[in-house]
């Protein structure tokens, strides 16, 4: 569907003004994002205790904001196509990628389910993410839509035929690269040394997760599952989900020691999530931590979540939005970690941790890869999402990070979906949604290069330049006309 979904929008704005084009693009975006992110209502209503009317308003406000970007893309497309005479295919792909890039960065960014993620199930198509990232696939999809529009609008036009042929060439090259890269990677993987890893999915209901009466039972469940996993195959590394430890680690000493003893008694490295609390000048600072315990029962690594969830883990512009805490329960006041925190190290292998929705931000994974990570671990608590499509969407974005960095990725969640993801973005093992269980796997960690790690979003930066220039040009023309009228 993605390869032709934009064509109706292009026909609808064909003879419209810029303002009308924006409104049509915004309307299409509003419908798209509301259907895509419907689960936001479930989260704020069920767990934030926000009443139904306010919950619906919260969802609609978010989708109204996100819809601005497709609206913006439609205007840029029109400007590039009519003022600068870009072919429809090139104009749309530049405008669309610029819009998606802006969505991923403005106001802390929310690059959830960019159109390029739609191709994750088609492995040869997405291997070029190690060249251009997910936005490279978005570019190709938008180019296809623009070429189809040109062909349908002007069947006998030479330019339309050229646009279609250019797309065919681009797609063929992209697909051929994917086939070649998969074959090349398979050969490297076969020569790499495996590391045995266990992932534990506790499946603790969110409704009782933070109840003090269940704290000991929660740790006990993870202990039992860990021992069962180790009986199946002695893993060197065991991973628990985000906030698997439901208390301030290091503050509650007896409970903290129980967790450390699990690592010590089993002779394992243990990565687990826990809320953190530190005092500086008698002032409390709260963190969302991933911690690494060694086989000696000591903490050898602490990672504080860098990219916090706005209105979930902190309130942006707190002085201005002071009323948010009154509207919803459980709005946090966490402190973000530094982007250059030390990587975890297990037997000479460096591990980059990503907590929850940090995995949807390519630059966070790229930063860890550039700093020497051999493996990515994404711990999350997707219990918030319930039985919605969100955990599946979240998993697909994690798959993209493995391809972009060419690093294997271990995904461990509370209620699912936990998975082992190889460097091709393929799922080598999975624990389904809402299951209690564990998974033991020999993860191969090949040494591979990714152009995207160094080049980053170069294709997006190029695409952003044109909208900036075309907007400046339009403003200049408007000012010039206004000054001529005054004369």
Short mmCIF file of C-alpha atoms in Angstrom, two decimals:
data_model
loop_
_atom_site.label_atom_id
_atom_site.label_comp_id
_atom_site.label_asym_id
_atom_site.label_seq_id
_atom_site.Cartn_x
_atom_site.Cartn_y
_atom_site.Cartn_z
CA UNK A 1 0.00 0.00 0.00
CA UNK A 2 2.81 2.43 0.84
CA UNK A 3 4.05 2.37 -2.77
CA UNK A 4 0.83 4.00 -4.01
CA UNK A 5 -0.85 5.48 -0.89
CA UNK A 6 0.27 9.05 -1.67
CA UNK A 7 -1.10 9.10 -5.23
CA UNK A 8 -4.69 10.07 -4.24
CA UNK A 9 -3.33 12.98 -2.18
CA UNK A 10 -1.33 14.21 -5.17
CA UNK A 11 -4.41 14.17 -7.38
CA UNK A 12 -6.43 15.97 -4.71
CA UNK A 13 -3.96 18.89 -4.47
CA UNK A 14 -3.32 19.09 -8.21
CA UNK A 15 -5.22 22.33 -8.81
CA UNK A 16 -5.27 23.64 -5.24
CA UNK A 17 -3.68 26.71 -3.71
CA UNK A 18 -0.83 26.29 -1.25
CA UNK A 19 -3.20 26.82 1.66
CA UNK A 20 -5.66 24.24 0.32
CA UNK A 21 -2.81 21.81 -0.34
CA UNK A 22 -1.66 22.18 3.25
CA UNK A 23 -5.17 21.51 4.58
CA UNK A 24 -5.63 18.43 2.39
CA UNK A 25 -2.22 17.08 3.43
CA UNK A 26 -3.03 17.83 7.06
CA UNK A 27 -6.41 16.06 6.78
CA UNK A 28 -4.82 12.95 5.26
CA UNK A 29 -2.13 13.01 7.96
CA UNK A 30 -4.72 13.42 10.71
CA UNK A 31 -6.63 10.33 9.56
CA UNK A 32 -3.40 8.37 9.15
CA UNK A 33 -1.92 9.21 12.55
CA UNK A 34 -5.21 8.78 14.41
CA UNK A 35 -5.57 5.25 13.03
CA UNK A 36 -1.87 4.51 13.61
CA UNK A 37 -1.63 5.85 17.17
CA UNK A 38 -5.09 4.98 18.50
CA UNK A 39 -3.35 3.17 21.37
CA UNK A 40 -2.31 6.52 22.88
CA UNK A 41 -5.87 6.81 24.19
CA UNK A 42 -5.59 3.40 25.87
CA UNK A 43 -2.34 4.40 27.61
CA UNK A 44 -3.51 7.75 28.99
CA UNK A 45 -6.98 6.48 29.90
CA UNK A 46 -6.07 3.12 31.46
CA UNK A 47 -2.78 4.00 33.16
CA UNK A 48 -2.81 7.80 33.34
CA UNK A 49 -6.36 7.68 34.73
CA UNK A 50 -7.31 10.43 32.30
CA UNK A 51 -11.12 10.51 31.80
CA UNK A 52 -12.42 9.47 28.38
CA UNK A 53 -13.10 12.99 26.99
CA UNK A 54 -9.64 14.27 27.96
CA UNK A 55 -8.09 11.02 26.70
CA UNK A 56 -9.67 11.46 23.28
CA UNK A 57 -8.61 15.12 23.23
CA UNK A 58 -5.03 14.09 24.10
CA UNK A 59 -4.94 11.68 21.16
CA UNK A 60 -6.46 14.21 18.76
CA UNK A 61 -4.10 16.98 19.87
CA UNK A 62 -1.10 14.74 19.22
CA UNK A 63 -2.35 13.56 15.83
CA UNK A 64 -3.29 17.14 14.89
CA UNK A 65 0.29 18.17 15.58
CA UNK A 66 1.82 15.23 13.70
CA UNK A 67 -0.49 15.91 10.73
CA UNK A 68 1.26 19.27 10.28
CA UNK A 69 4.19 17.44 8.70
CA UNK A 70 2.31 15.80 5.79
CA UNK A 71 0.61 19.18 5.32
CA UNK A 72 4.01 20.84 5.19
CA UNK A 73 5.25 18.19 2.73
CA UNK A 74 2.33 18.86 0.38
CA UNK A 75 3.14 22.59 0.28
CA UNK A 76 6.85 21.94 -0.33
CA UNK A 77 5.94 19.46 -3.06
CA UNK A 78 3.80 22.10 -4.79
CA UNK A 79 6.52 24.73 -4.51
CA UNK A 80 9.22 22.42 -5.88
CA UNK A 81 6.97 21.15 -8.66
CA UNK A 82 5.51 24.48 -9.81
CA UNK A 83 8.20 27.05 -8.99
CA UNK A 84 11.37 25.03 -9.47
CA UNK A 85 9.93 22.57 -11.99
CA UNK A 86 11.07 19.46 -10.16
CA UNK A 87 9.51 16.29 -11.65
CA UNK A 88 6.66 15.02 -9.47
CA UNK A 89 8.65 11.99 -8.31
CA UNK A 90 11.66 14.01 -7.15
CA UNK A 91 9.56 16.83 -5.70
CA UNK A 92 7.47 14.42 -3.62
CA UNK A 93 10.41 12.35 -2.36
CA UNK A 94 12.35 15.46 -1.30
CA UNK A 95 9.30 17.02 0.37
CA UNK A 96 8.26 13.81 2.11
CA UNK A 97 11.71 13.01 3.52
CA UNK A 98 12.10 16.61 4.70
CA UNK A 99 8.77 16.31 6.51
CA UNK A 100 9.67 12.99 8.15
CA UNK A 101 13.07 14.31 9.19
CA UNK A 102 11.46 17.37 10.76
CA UNK A 103 8.93 15.16 12.59
CA UNK A 104 11.79 13.14 14.04
CA UNK A 105 13.60 16.17 15.45
CA UNK A 106 11.30 19.09 16.25
CA UNK A 107 10.08 19.41 19.86
CA UNK A 108 12.23 16.43 20.97
CA UNK A 109 11.04 14.44 17.92
CA UNK A 110 8.58 11.62 17.37
CA UNK A 111 9.75 9.51 14.38
CA UNK A 112 7.26 6.73 15.12
CA UNK A 113 6.50 4.51 12.12
CA UNK A 114 8.00 6.52 9.28
CA UNK A 115 6.79 5.23 5.93
CA UNK A 116 10.09 3.42 5.34
CA UNK A 117 9.35 1.00 8.19
CA UNK A 118 6.50 -0.46 6.14
CA UNK A 119 9.08 -2.46 4.18
CA UNK A 120 10.78 -4.14 7.17
CA UNK A 121 9.17 -7.55 6.36
CA UNK A 122 10.82 -7.44 2.91
CA UNK A 123 14.45 -8.02 3.84
CA UNK A 124 16.21 -7.41 0.49
CA UNK A 125 14.41 -4.06 0.10
CA UNK A 126 15.60 -2.63 3.43
CA UNK A 127 19.27 -3.70 3.49
CA UNK A 128 20.24 -0.31 2.03
CA UNK A 129 19.38 1.15 5.43
CA UNK A 130 23.07 0.63 6.18
CA UNK A 131 23.70 3.27 3.50
CA UNK A 132 20.86 5.77 3.90
CA UNK A 133 18.89 4.79 7.00
CA UNK A 134 15.13 4.33 7.11
CA UNK A 135 14.67 7.71 5.39
CA UNK A 136 16.36 6.26 2.31
CA UNK A 137 13.50 3.76 2.01
CA UNK A 138 10.99 6.57 2.61
CA UNK A 139 12.62 8.46 -0.28
CA UNK A 140 12.28 5.46 -2.60
CA UNK A 141 8.61 4.92 -1.66
CA UNK A 142 7.74 8.59 -2.19
CA UNK A 143 9.60 8.56 -5.53
CA UNK A 144 7.47 5.61 -6.64
CA UNK A 145 4.27 7.45 -5.69
CA UNK A 146 5.35 10.53 -7.61
CA UNK A 147 6.27 8.50 -10.69
CA UNK A 148 2.91 6.66 -10.63
CA UNK A 149 1.07 9.96 -10.32
CA UNK A 150 2.93 11.37 -13.34
CA UNK A 151 2.17 8.24 -15.37
CA UNK A 152 -1.54 8.26 -14.48
CA UNK A 153 -1.87 11.98 -15.08
CA UNK A 154 0.00 12.12 -18.40
CA UNK A 155 0.18 8.63 -19.85
CA UNK A 156 1.84 9.78 -23.07
CA UNK A 157 4.25 12.19 -21.44
CA UNK A 158 7.91 11.45 -22.06
CA UNK A 159 8.79 12.84 -18.63
CA UNK A 160 6.33 10.46 -16.94
CA UNK A 161 7.93 7.49 -18.69
CA UNK A 162 11.39 8.71 -17.69
CA UNK A 163 10.27 9.05 -14.05
CA UNK A 164 8.93 5.49 -14.02
CA UNK A 165 12.10 4.16 -15.63
CA UNK A 166 14.26 6.01 -13.11
CA UNK A 167 12.24 4.45 -10.29
CA UNK A 168 12.61 0.97 -11.83
CA UNK A 169 16.38 1.48 -12.00
CA UNK A 170 16.55 2.77 -8.41
CA UNK A 171 14.41 -0.07 -7.09
CA UNK A 172 16.39 -2.69 -9.03
CA UNK A 173 19.70 -1.33 -7.73
CA UNK A 174 18.31 -1.22 -4.20
CA UNK A 175 17.01 -4.79 -4.42
CA UNK A 176 20.23 -6.09 -5.99
CA UNK A 177 22.24 -4.42 -3.24
CA UNK A 178 20.01 -6.12 -0.66
CA UNK A 179 20.52 -9.58 -2.17
CA UNK A 180 24.28 -9.06 -2.43
CA UNK A 181 24.56 -7.65 1.09
CA UNK A 182 22.58 -10.52 2.64
CA UNK A 183 24.85 -13.07 0.94
CA UNK A 184 27.96 -11.17 2.03
CA UNK A 185 26.74 -10.87 5.63
CA UNK A 186 25.81 -14.56 5.84
CA UNK A 187 29.41 -15.45 5.03
CA UNK A 188 30.77 -13.11 7.72
CA UNK A 189 28.24 -14.39 10.29
CA UNK A 190 29.31 -17.99 9.70
CA UNK A 191 32.86 -17.07 10.72
CA UNK A 192 31.92 -15.09 13.84
CA UNK A 193 32.06 -16.44 17.39
CA UNK A 194 28.74 -16.88 19.21
CA UNK A 195 27.83 -15.54 22.65
CA UNK A 196 25.07 -17.33 24.54
CA UNK A 197 22.41 -14.92 25.81
CA UNK A 198 19.16 -15.44 27.73
CA UNK A 199 16.21 -13.06 27.58
CA UNK A 200 13.61 -13.14 30.37
CA UNK A 201 10.04 -11.92 29.81
CA UNK A 202 8.36 -11.65 33.22
CA UNK A 203 4.94 -10.59 31.92
CA UNK A 204 4.16 -8.61 35.08
CA UNK A 205 0.77 -6.83 34.77
CA UNK A 206 1.21 -3.06 34.75
CA UNK A 207 -1.64 -2.71 37.25
CA UNK A 208 0.38 -4.48 39.99
CA UNK A 209 3.93 -3.78 38.83
CA UNK A 210 4.53 -0.93 41.27
CA UNK A 211 2.58 -2.37 44.20
CA UNK A 212 5.05 -2.85 47.10
CA UNK A 213 3.35 -6.11 48.07
CA UNK A 214 4.37 -7.60 44.71
CA UNK A 215 8.01 -6.43 44.70
CA UNK A 216 9.41 -9.59 46.25
CA UNK A 217 7.18 -11.76 44.07
CA UNK A 218 8.39 -9.93 40.96
CA UNK A 219 12.06 -10.51 41.78
CA UNK A 220 11.28 -14.14 42.63
CA UNK A 221 9.58 -14.65 39.25
CA UNK A 222 12.59 -13.27 37.41
CA UNK A 223 14.90 -15.44 39.52
CA UNK A 224 12.93 -18.62 38.74
CA UNK A 225 12.77 -17.83 35.02
CA UNK A 226 16.49 -17.04 34.98
CA UNK A 227 17.36 -20.37 36.62
CA UNK A 228 15.12 -22.23 34.16
CA UNK A 229 16.83 -20.49 31.25
CA UNK A 230 20.28 -21.36 32.61
CA UNK A 231 19.30 -25.01 33.02
CA UNK A 232 18.46 -25.09 29.31
CA UNK A 233 21.78 -23.62 28.32
CA UNK A 234 24.28 -21.75 30.46
CA UNK A 235 24.18 -18.22 29.11
CA UNK A 236 27.01 -15.80 29.73
CA UNK A 237 24.63 -12.84 29.67
CA UNK A 238 21.03 -12.63 30.94
CA UNK A 239 18.75 -9.68 30.14
CA UNK A 240 15.70 -8.51 32.08
CA UNK A 241 13.30 -5.78 30.87
CA UNK A 242 13.01 -2.08 31.64
CA UNK A 243 12.14 -1.50 35.33
CA UNK A 244 12.07 -5.27 35.90
CA UNK A 245 13.25 -4.33 39.38
CA UNK A 246 10.29 -2.27 40.69
CA UNK A 247 12.08 -0.29 43.39
CA UNK A 248 14.83 2.32 43.64
CA UNK A 249 17.91 0.22 43.13
CA UNK A 250 20.58 0.92 45.74
CA UNK A 251 18.10 2.68 48.02
CA UNK A 252 16.19 -0.45 49.02
CA UNK A 253 19.32 -2.34 50.11
CA UNK A 254 17.80 -5.76 51.01
CA UNK A 255 15.92 -6.04 47.70
CA UNK A 256 18.91 -4.74 45.73
CA UNK A 257 21.14 -7.41 47.27
CA UNK A 258 18.66 -10.10 46.23
CA UNK A 259 19.07 -9.02 42.61
CA UNK A 260 22.86 -8.89 42.84
CA UNK A 261 22.92 -12.35 44.42
CA UNK A 262 21.04 -13.76 41.43
CA UNK A 263 23.96 -12.69 39.23
CA UNK A 264 26.54 -13.89 41.76
CA UNK A 265 24.97 -17.26 42.56
CA UNK A 266 24.55 -18.11 38.88
CA UNK A 267 27.89 -16.69 37.72
CA UNK A 268 26.30 -14.51 35.05
CA UNK A 269 26.34 -10.98 33.73
CA UNK A 270 22.87 -9.52 34.26
CA UNK A 271 21.43 -6.48 32.49
CA UNK A 272 18.25 -5.22 34.11
CA UNK A 273 16.13 -2.09 34.34
CA UNK A 274 15.32 -0.20 37.54
CA UNK A 275 14.25 3.27 38.61
CA UNK A 276 17.19 5.24 39.98
CA UNK A 277 17.37 7.85 42.72
CA UNK A 278 20.34 10.01 43.65
CA UNK A 279 20.63 12.98 45.97
CA UNK A 280 22.72 16.05 45.15
CA UNK A 281 22.74 18.83 47.75
CA UNK A 282 19.75 17.11 49.40
CA UNK A 283 17.79 17.39 46.16
CA UNK A 284 16.42 14.14 44.67
CA UNK A 285 17.18 13.24 41.05
CA UNK A 286 15.18 10.44 39.45
CA UNK A 287 16.43 8.27 36.58
CA UNK A 288 15.32 5.43 34.37
CA UNK A 289 18.29 3.09 34.62
CA UNK A 290 19.70 0.07 32.84
CA UNK A 291 22.30 -1.63 35.04
CA UNK A 292 24.91 -4.32 34.49
CA UNK A 293 25.68 -6.72 37.36
CA UNK A 294 28.81 -8.86 37.12
CA UNK A 295 29.22 -12.56 38.10
CA UNK A 296 30.79 -11.25 41.33
CA UNK A 297 27.52 -9.59 42.28
CA UNK A 298 28.71 -6.05 41.67
CA UNK A 299 27.31 -3.25 39.52
CA UNK A 300 29.83 -2.60 36.76
CA UNK A 301 27.72 -0.39 34.52
CA UNK A 302 24.89 2.13 34.84
CA UNK A 303 23.09 3.77 31.93
CA UNK A 304 20.52 6.52 32.51
CA UNK A 305 17.94 6.89 29.76
CA UNK A 306 18.91 9.80 27.50
CA UNK A 307 15.74 10.48 25.54
CA UNK A 308 12.87 10.69 27.99
CA UNK A 309 9.20 10.40 27.00
CA UNK A 310 7.62 13.88 27.11
CA UNK A 311 4.53 14.03 29.35
CA UNK A 312 5.35 10.50 30.51
CA UNK A 313 8.76 10.71 32.17
CA UNK A 314 9.02 14.49 32.30
CA UNK A 315 7.02 17.62 31.49
CA UNK A 316 8.67 19.88 28.88
CA UNK A 317 8.38 23.60 29.65
CA UNK A 318 7.33 22.65 33.17
CA UNK A 319 6.75 26.22 34.36
CA UNK A 320 4.44 26.92 31.44
CA UNK A 321 2.67 23.54 31.56
CA UNK A 322 2.35 23.35 35.35
CA UNK A 323 -1.19 21.94 35.08
CA UNK A 324 -0.18 18.67 33.37
CA UNK A 325 0.52 16.86 36.67
CA UNK A 326 -3.02 17.68 37.78
CA UNK A 327 -4.55 16.20 34.63
CA UNK A 328 -2.85 12.80 34.70
CA UNK A 329 -1.48 10.47 37.33
CA UNK A 330 2.01 9.06 37.01
CA UNK A 331 3.59 11.88 35.00
CA UNK A 332 7.25 11.50 35.94
CA UNK A 333 9.96 13.98 36.78
CA UNK A 334 13.01 12.10 35.53
CA UNK A 335 16.44 13.45 34.65
CA UNK A 336 17.97 12.56 31.27
CA UNK A 337 21.34 10.84 31.12
CA UNK A 338 24.36 12.15 29.22
CA UNK A 339 24.83 11.04 25.61
CA UNK A 340 28.41 9.89 26.25
CA UNK A 341 27.77 7.50 29.15
CA UNK A 342 30.19 4.54 29.23
CA UNK A 343 29.10 1.43 27.35
CA UNK A 344 28.58 -1.83 29.21
CA UNK A 345 31.36 -4.41 28.82
CA UNK A 346 30.97 -8.19 28.97
CA UNK A 347 34.03 -10.36 28.26
CA UNK A 348 35.58 -7.74 26.01
CA UNK A 349 32.35 -7.05 24.10
CA UNK A 350 30.93 -3.55 24.40
CA UNK A 351 27.15 -3.22 24.73
CA UNK A 352 25.06 -0.15 23.97
CA UNK A 353 21.83 0.06 25.98
CA UNK A 354 18.63 1.61 24.65
CA UNK A 355 15.67 1.99 27.00
CA UNK A 356 12.10 1.76 25.71
CA UNK A 357 11.32 4.14 22.86
CA UNK A 358 14.95 5.27 22.54
CA UNK A 359 15.14 2.53 19.92
CA UNK A 360 12.96 4.60 17.55
CA UNK A 361 15.68 7.28 17.32
CA UNK A 362 18.41 6.24 14.85
CA UNK A 363 20.96 8.75 16.16
CA UNK A 364 21.02 7.14 19.63
CA UNK A 365 21.94 3.73 18.20
CA UNK A 366 24.42 5.33 15.77
CA UNK A 367 26.14 7.17 18.63
CA UNK A 368 26.66 3.93 20.54
CA UNK A 369 27.95 2.20 17.41
CA UNK A 370 30.44 5.00 16.69
CA UNK A 371 31.70 4.72 20.26
CA UNK A 372 32.56 1.05 19.79
CA UNK A 373 29.45 -0.96 20.66
CA UNK A 374 29.50 -4.56 19.38
CA UNK A 375 25.93 -5.29 20.46
CA UNK A 376 22.75 -3.32 21.18
CA UNK A 377 20.36 -4.21 24.00
CA UNK A 378 16.90 -2.63 24.04
CA UNK A 379 15.00 -3.12 27.29
CA UNK A 380 11.40 -1.94 27.39
CA UNK A 381 8.13 -2.18 29.27
CA UNK A 382 5.50 -2.36 26.54
CA UNK A 383 2.83 -3.41 29.04
CA UNK A 384 1.63 0.19 28.72
CA UNK A 385 0.37 -0.60 25.22
CA UNK A 386 -1.88 -3.51 26.16
CA UNK A 387 -3.19 -5.70 23.32
CA UNK A 388 -2.71 -3.07 20.62
CA UNK A 389 -0.56 -2.82 17.51
CA UNK A 390 2.03 -0.65 19.29
CA UNK A 391 4.35 -3.51 20.43
CA UNK A 392 4.52 -4.78 16.83
CA UNK A 393 5.29 -1.29 15.53
CA UNK A 394 7.95 -0.91 18.23
CA UNK A 395 9.59 -4.20 17.23
CA UNK A 396 9.82 -3.22 13.55
CA UNK A 397 11.67 -0.03 14.45
CA UNK A 398 14.12 -2.06 16.54
CA UNK A 399 14.76 -4.26 13.49
CA UNK A 400 15.66 -1.16 11.49
CA UNK A 401 18.28 -0.12 14.07
CA UNK A 402 20.01 -3.51 13.69
CA UNK A 403 20.24 -3.03 9.91
CA UNK A 404 21.38 0.59 10.09
CA UNK A 405 24.20 -0.13 12.55
CA UNK A 406 24.90 -3.72 11.43
CA UNK A 407 24.87 -4.70 15.08
CA UNK A 408 22.83 -7.57 16.54
CA UNK A 409 20.08 -6.30 18.82
CA UNK A 410 18.62 -8.04 21.87
CA UNK A 411 15.14 -6.79 22.69
CA UNK A 412 13.79 -7.67 26.13
CA UNK A 413 10.36 -6.45 27.21
CA UNK A 414 8.09 -7.04 30.18
CA UNK A 415 5.02 -8.35 28.33
CA UNK A 416 6.43 -8.75 24.83
CA UNK A 417 7.48 -8.70 22.18
CA UNK A 418 10.99 -9.86 23.16
CA UNK A 419 13.27 -10.88 20.31
CA UNK A 420 16.76 -11.68 19.08
CA UNK A 421 17.41 -9.57 15.97
CA UNK A 422 20.40 -10.30 13.76
CA UNK A 423 22.45 -7.78 11.76
CA UNK A 424 20.18 -8.25 8.72
CA UNK A 425 17.17 -7.17 10.74
CA UNK A 426 15.78 -10.70 10.81
CA UNK A 427 14.18 -12.12 13.95
CA UNK A 428 16.08 -15.21 15.11
CA UNK A 429 13.92 -15.86 18.15
CA UNK A 430 10.82 -14.36 19.70
CA UNK A 431 8.65 -14.48 22.83
CA UNK A 432 5.09 -13.51 21.80
CA UNK A 433 2.98 -10.81 23.38
CA UNK A 434 1.52 -11.48 26.85
CA UNK A 435 3.57 -14.64 27.48
CA UNK A 436 5.67 -15.43 30.53
CA UNK A 437 8.88 -17.12 29.49
CA UNK A 438 12.51 -17.04 28.50
CA UNK A 439 14.63 -17.57 25.44
CA UNK A 440 18.24 -18.75 25.14
CA UNK A 441 20.16 -18.08 21.96
CA UNK A 442 23.71 -18.10 20.66
CA UNK A 443 24.07 -14.57 19.31
CA UNK A 444 26.68 -14.12 16.61
CA UNK A 445 28.45 -10.78 16.69
CA UNK A 446 30.13 -10.26 13.30
CA UNK A 447 32.38 -7.30 12.59
CA UNK A 448 30.65 -5.33 9.83
CA UNK A 449 30.86 -1.82 8.46
CA UNK A 450 27.87 0.49 7.97
CA UNK A 451 28.19 3.60 5.82
CA UNK A 452 25.16 5.07 7.56
CA UNK A 453 26.95 5.12 10.92
CA UNK A 454 29.34 7.77 9.58
CA UNK A 455 27.19 9.44 6.90
CA UNK A 456 24.10 9.52 9.13
CA UNK A 457 21.08 11.26 7.57
CA UNK A 458 22.96 12.90 4.70
CA UNK A 459 20.07 12.15 2.33
CA UNK A 460 17.67 13.91 4.71
CA UNK A 461 19.93 16.95 5.08
CA UNK A 462 20.03 17.33 1.29
CA UNK A 463 16.25 17.02 1.17
CA UNK A 464 15.86 19.66 3.90
CA UNK A 465 18.05 22.17 2.03
CA UNK A 466 15.60 22.42 -0.88
CA UNK A 467 12.51 23.26 1.21
CA UNK A 468 14.52 25.92 3.04
CA UNK A 469 15.68 27.44 -0.25
CA UNK A 470 12.26 27.29 -1.87
CA UNK A 471 10.58 28.89 1.17
CA UNK A 472 13.19 31.67 1.23
CA UNK A 473 12.68 32.16 -2.49
CA UNK A 474 8.90 32.38 -2.05
CA UNK A 475 9.28 34.89 0.79
CA UNK A 476 11.71 36.95 -1.29
CA UNK A 477 9.25 37.05 -4.20
CA UNK A 478 6.44 38.08 -1.85
CA UNK A 479 8.51 40.89 -0.31
CA UNK A 480 9.63 42.02 -3.75
CA UNK A 481 6.04 42.17 -5.03
CA UNK A 482 4.97 44.07 -1.93
CA UNK A 483 7.75 46.64 -2.34
CA UNK A 484 6.92 47.09 -6.04
CA UNK A 485 3.29 47.82 -5.13
CA UNK A 486 4.41 50.48 -2.66
CA UNK A 487 6.46 52.15 -5.39
#
